[in-house]
PDB file of C-alpha atoms in Angstrom:
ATOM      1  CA  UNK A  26      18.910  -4.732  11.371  1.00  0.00           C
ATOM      2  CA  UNK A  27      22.519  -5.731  11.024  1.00  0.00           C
ATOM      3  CA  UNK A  28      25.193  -6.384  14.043  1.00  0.00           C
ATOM      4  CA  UNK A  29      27.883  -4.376  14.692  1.00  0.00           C
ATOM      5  CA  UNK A  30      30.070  -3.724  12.199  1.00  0.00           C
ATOM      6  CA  UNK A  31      33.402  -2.837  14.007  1.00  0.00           C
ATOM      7  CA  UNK A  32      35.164  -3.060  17.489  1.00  0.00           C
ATOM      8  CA  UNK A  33      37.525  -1.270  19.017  1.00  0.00           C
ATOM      9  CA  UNK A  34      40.435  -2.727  21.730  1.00  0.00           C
ATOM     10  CA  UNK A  35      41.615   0.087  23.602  1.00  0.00           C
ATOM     11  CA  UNK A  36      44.059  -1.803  26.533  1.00  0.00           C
ATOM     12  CA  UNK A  37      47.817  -1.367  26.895  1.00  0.00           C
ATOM     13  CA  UNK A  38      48.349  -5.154  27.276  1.00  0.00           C
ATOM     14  CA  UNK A  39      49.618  -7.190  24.262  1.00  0.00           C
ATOM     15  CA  UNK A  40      48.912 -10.199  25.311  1.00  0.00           C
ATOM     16  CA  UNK A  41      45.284  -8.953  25.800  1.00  0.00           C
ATOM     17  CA  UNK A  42      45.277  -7.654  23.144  1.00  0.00           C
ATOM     18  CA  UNK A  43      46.212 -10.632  21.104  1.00  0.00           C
ATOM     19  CA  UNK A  44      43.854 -13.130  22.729  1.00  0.00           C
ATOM     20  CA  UNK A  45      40.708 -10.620  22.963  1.00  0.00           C
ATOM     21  CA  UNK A  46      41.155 -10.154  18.985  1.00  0.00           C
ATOM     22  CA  UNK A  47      41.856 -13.878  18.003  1.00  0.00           C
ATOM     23  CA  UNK A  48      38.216 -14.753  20.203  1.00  0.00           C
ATOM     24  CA  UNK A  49      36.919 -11.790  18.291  1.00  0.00           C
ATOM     25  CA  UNK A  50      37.988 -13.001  14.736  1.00  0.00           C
ATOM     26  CA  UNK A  51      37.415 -16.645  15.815  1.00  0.00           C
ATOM     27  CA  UNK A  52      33.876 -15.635  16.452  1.00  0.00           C
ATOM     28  CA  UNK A  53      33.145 -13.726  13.382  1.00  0.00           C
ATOM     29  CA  UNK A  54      30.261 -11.526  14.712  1.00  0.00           C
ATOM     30  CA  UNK A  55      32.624  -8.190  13.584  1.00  0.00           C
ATOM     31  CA  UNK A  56      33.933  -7.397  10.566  1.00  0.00           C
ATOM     32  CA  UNK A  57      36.342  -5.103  11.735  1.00  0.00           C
ATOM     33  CA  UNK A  58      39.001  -4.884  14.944  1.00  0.00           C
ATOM     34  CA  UNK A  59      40.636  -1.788  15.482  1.00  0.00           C
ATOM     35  CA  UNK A  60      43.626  -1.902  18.834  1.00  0.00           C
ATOM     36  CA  UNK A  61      45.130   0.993  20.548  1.00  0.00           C
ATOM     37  CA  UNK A  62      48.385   0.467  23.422  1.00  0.00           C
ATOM     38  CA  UNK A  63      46.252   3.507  25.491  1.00  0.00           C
ATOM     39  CA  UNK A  64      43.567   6.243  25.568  1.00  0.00           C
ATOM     40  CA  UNK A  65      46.017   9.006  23.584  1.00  0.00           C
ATOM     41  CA  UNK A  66      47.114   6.839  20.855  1.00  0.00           C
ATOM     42  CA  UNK A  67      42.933   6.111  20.412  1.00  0.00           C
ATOM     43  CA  UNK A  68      41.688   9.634  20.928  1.00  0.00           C
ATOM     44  CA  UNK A  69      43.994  10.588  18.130  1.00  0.00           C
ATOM     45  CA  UNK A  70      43.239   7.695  15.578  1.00  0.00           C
ATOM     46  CA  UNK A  71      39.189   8.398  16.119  1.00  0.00           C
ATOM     47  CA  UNK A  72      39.687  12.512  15.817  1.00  0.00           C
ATOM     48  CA  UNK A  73      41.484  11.605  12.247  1.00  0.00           C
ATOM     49  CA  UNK A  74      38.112   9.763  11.254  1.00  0.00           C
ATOM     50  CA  UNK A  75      36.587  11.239   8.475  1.00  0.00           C
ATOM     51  CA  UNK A  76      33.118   9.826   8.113  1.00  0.00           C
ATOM     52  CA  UNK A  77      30.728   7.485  10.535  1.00  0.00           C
ATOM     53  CA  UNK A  78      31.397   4.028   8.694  1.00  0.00           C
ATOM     54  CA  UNK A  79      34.937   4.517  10.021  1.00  0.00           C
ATOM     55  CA  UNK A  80      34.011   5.143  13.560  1.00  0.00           C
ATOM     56  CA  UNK A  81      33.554   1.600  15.735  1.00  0.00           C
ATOM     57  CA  UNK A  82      30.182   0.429  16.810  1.00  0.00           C
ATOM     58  CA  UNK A  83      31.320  -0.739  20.186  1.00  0.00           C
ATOM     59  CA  UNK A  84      34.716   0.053  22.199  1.00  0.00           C
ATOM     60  CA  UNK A  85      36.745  -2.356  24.858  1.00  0.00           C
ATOM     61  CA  UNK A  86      38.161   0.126  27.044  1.00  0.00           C
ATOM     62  CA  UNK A  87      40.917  -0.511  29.870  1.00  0.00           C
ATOM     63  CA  UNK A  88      40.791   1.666  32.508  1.00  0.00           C
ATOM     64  CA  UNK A  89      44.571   1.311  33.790  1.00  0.00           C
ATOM     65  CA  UNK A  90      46.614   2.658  31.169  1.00  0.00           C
ATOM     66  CA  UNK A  91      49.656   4.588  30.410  1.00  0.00           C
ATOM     67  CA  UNK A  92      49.944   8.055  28.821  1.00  0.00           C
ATOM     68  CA  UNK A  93      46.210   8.617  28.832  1.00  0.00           C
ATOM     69  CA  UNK A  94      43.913   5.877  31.098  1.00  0.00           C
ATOM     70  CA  UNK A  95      40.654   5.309  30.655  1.00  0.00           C
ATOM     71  CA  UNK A  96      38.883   7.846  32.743  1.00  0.00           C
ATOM     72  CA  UNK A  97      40.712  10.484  30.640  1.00  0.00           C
ATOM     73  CA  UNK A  98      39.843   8.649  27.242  1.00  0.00           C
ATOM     74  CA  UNK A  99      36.210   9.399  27.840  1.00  0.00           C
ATOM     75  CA  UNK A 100      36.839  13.089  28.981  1.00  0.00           C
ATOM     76  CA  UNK A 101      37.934  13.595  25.356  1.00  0.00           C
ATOM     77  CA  UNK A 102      35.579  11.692  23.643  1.00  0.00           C
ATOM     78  CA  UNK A 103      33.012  13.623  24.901  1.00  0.00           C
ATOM     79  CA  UNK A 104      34.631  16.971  24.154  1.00  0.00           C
ATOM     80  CA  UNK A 105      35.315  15.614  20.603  1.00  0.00           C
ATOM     81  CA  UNK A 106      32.788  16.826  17.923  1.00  0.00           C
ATOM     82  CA  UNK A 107      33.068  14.545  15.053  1.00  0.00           C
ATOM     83  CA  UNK A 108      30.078  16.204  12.744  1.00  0.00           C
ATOM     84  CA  UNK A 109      28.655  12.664  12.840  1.00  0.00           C
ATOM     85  CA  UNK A 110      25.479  11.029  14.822  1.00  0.00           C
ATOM     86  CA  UNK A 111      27.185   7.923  15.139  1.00  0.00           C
ATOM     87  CA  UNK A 112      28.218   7.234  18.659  1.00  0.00           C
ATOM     88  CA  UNK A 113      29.570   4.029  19.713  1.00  0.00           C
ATOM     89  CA  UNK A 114      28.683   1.684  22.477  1.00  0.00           C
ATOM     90  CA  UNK A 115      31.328   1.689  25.206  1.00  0.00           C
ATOM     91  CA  UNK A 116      32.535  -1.082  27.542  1.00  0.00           C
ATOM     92  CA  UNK A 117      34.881  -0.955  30.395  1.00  0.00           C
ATOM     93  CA  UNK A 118      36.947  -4.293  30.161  1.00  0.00           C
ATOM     94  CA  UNK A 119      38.545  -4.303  32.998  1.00  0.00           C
ATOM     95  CA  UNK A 120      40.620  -6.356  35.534  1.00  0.00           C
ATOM     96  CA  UNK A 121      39.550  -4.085  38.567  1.00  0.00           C
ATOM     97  CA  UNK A 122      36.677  -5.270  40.796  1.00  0.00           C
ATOM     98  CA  UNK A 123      36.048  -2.332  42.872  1.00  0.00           C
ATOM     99  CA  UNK A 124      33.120  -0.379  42.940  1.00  0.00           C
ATOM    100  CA  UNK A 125      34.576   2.693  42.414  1.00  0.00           C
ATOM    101  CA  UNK A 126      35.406   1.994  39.340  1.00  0.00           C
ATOM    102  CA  UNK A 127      31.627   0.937  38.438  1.00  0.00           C
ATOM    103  CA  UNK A 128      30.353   3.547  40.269  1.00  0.00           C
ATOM    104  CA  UNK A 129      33.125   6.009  37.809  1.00  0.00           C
ATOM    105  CA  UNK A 130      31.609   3.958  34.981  1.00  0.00           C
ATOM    106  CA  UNK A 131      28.130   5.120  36.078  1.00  0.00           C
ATOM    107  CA  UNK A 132      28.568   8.496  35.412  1.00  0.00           C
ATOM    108  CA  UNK A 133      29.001   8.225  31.968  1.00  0.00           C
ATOM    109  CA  UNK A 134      26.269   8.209  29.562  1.00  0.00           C
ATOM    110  CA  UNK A 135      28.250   6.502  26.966  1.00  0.00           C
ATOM    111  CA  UNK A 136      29.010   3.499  28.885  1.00  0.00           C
ATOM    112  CA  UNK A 137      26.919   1.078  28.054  1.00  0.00           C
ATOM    113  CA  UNK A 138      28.023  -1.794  30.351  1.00  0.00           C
ATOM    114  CA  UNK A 139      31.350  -2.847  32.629  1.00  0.00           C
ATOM    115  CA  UNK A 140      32.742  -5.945  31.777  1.00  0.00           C
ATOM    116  CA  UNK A 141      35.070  -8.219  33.887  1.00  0.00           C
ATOM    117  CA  UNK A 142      38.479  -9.443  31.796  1.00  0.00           C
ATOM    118  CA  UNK A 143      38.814 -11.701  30.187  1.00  0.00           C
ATOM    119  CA  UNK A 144      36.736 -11.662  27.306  1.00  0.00           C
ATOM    120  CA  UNK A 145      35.073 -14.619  25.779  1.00  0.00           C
ATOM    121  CA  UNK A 146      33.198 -15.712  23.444  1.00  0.00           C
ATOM    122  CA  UNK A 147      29.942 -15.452  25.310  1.00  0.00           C
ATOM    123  CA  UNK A 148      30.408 -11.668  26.525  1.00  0.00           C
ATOM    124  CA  UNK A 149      31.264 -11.012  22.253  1.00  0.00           C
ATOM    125  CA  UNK A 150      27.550 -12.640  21.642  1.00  0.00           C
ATOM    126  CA  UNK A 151      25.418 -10.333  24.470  1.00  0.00           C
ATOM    127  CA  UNK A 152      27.449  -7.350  23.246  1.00  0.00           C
ATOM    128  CA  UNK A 153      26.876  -8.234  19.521  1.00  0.00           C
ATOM    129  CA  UNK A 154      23.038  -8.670  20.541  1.00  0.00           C
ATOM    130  CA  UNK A 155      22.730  -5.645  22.633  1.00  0.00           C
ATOM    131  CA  UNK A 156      24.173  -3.183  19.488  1.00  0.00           C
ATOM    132  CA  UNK A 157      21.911  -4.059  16.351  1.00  0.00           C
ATOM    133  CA  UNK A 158      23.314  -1.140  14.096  1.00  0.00           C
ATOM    134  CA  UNK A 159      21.005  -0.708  10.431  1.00  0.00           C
TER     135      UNK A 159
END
């Protein structure tokens, strides 16, 4: 079995942004980094996917974002229908604390864990090792 092939940053901060993807490329467990500014701007990149070596094996997601947050990111996703098995593993990567928000994160069968910002090196490593993809 292989690691994950791609990731997917989906967090309105830049400077987030920047850092999480230099770690990521610094690290060289993915071959691939996709980044989104919020949930909309994602939903519509992934819905213009045409096969499932496009899609990302595992997505960052921010909750607190403009335009469309995280919450409503996974209410599309799981309306989408992409005509494809491949579903990726999510994370929350998030700033937020509260138990709400894990609790939220709960509920949905496609998140896979909740991680605490920032993200290192160590966090890339357990999620590369939880997500063996053939």
């Amino acid at each position: 079995m292989n690691a994950p092939k791609s990731i997917c940053i989906i967090d309105d901060d830049p400077i987030y942004q920047l850092i999480t993807k230099k770690i990521i490329e610094k690290s060289q467990l993915f071959s691939q980094i996709l980044s989104y500014k919020n949930g909309k701007v994602a939903i519509d990149s992934l819905k213009a996917i045409q096969s499932a070596e496009e899609f990302p094996d595992v997505i960052l997601l921010d909750i607190d974002m403009p335009e469309m947050d995280g919450w409503a990111f996974m209410n599309e996703l799981q309306r989408m229908d992409f005509g494809f098995e491949k579903k990726p593993a999510i994370y929350i990567a998030s700033s937020s604390i509260a138990n709400e928000d894990r609790e939220k994160a709960n509920s949905f069968p496609e998140i896979v864990g909740y991680l605490c910002k920032p993200i290192d090196r160590d966090i890339l490593e357990r999620i590369h090792l939880e997500n063996p993809k053939d």
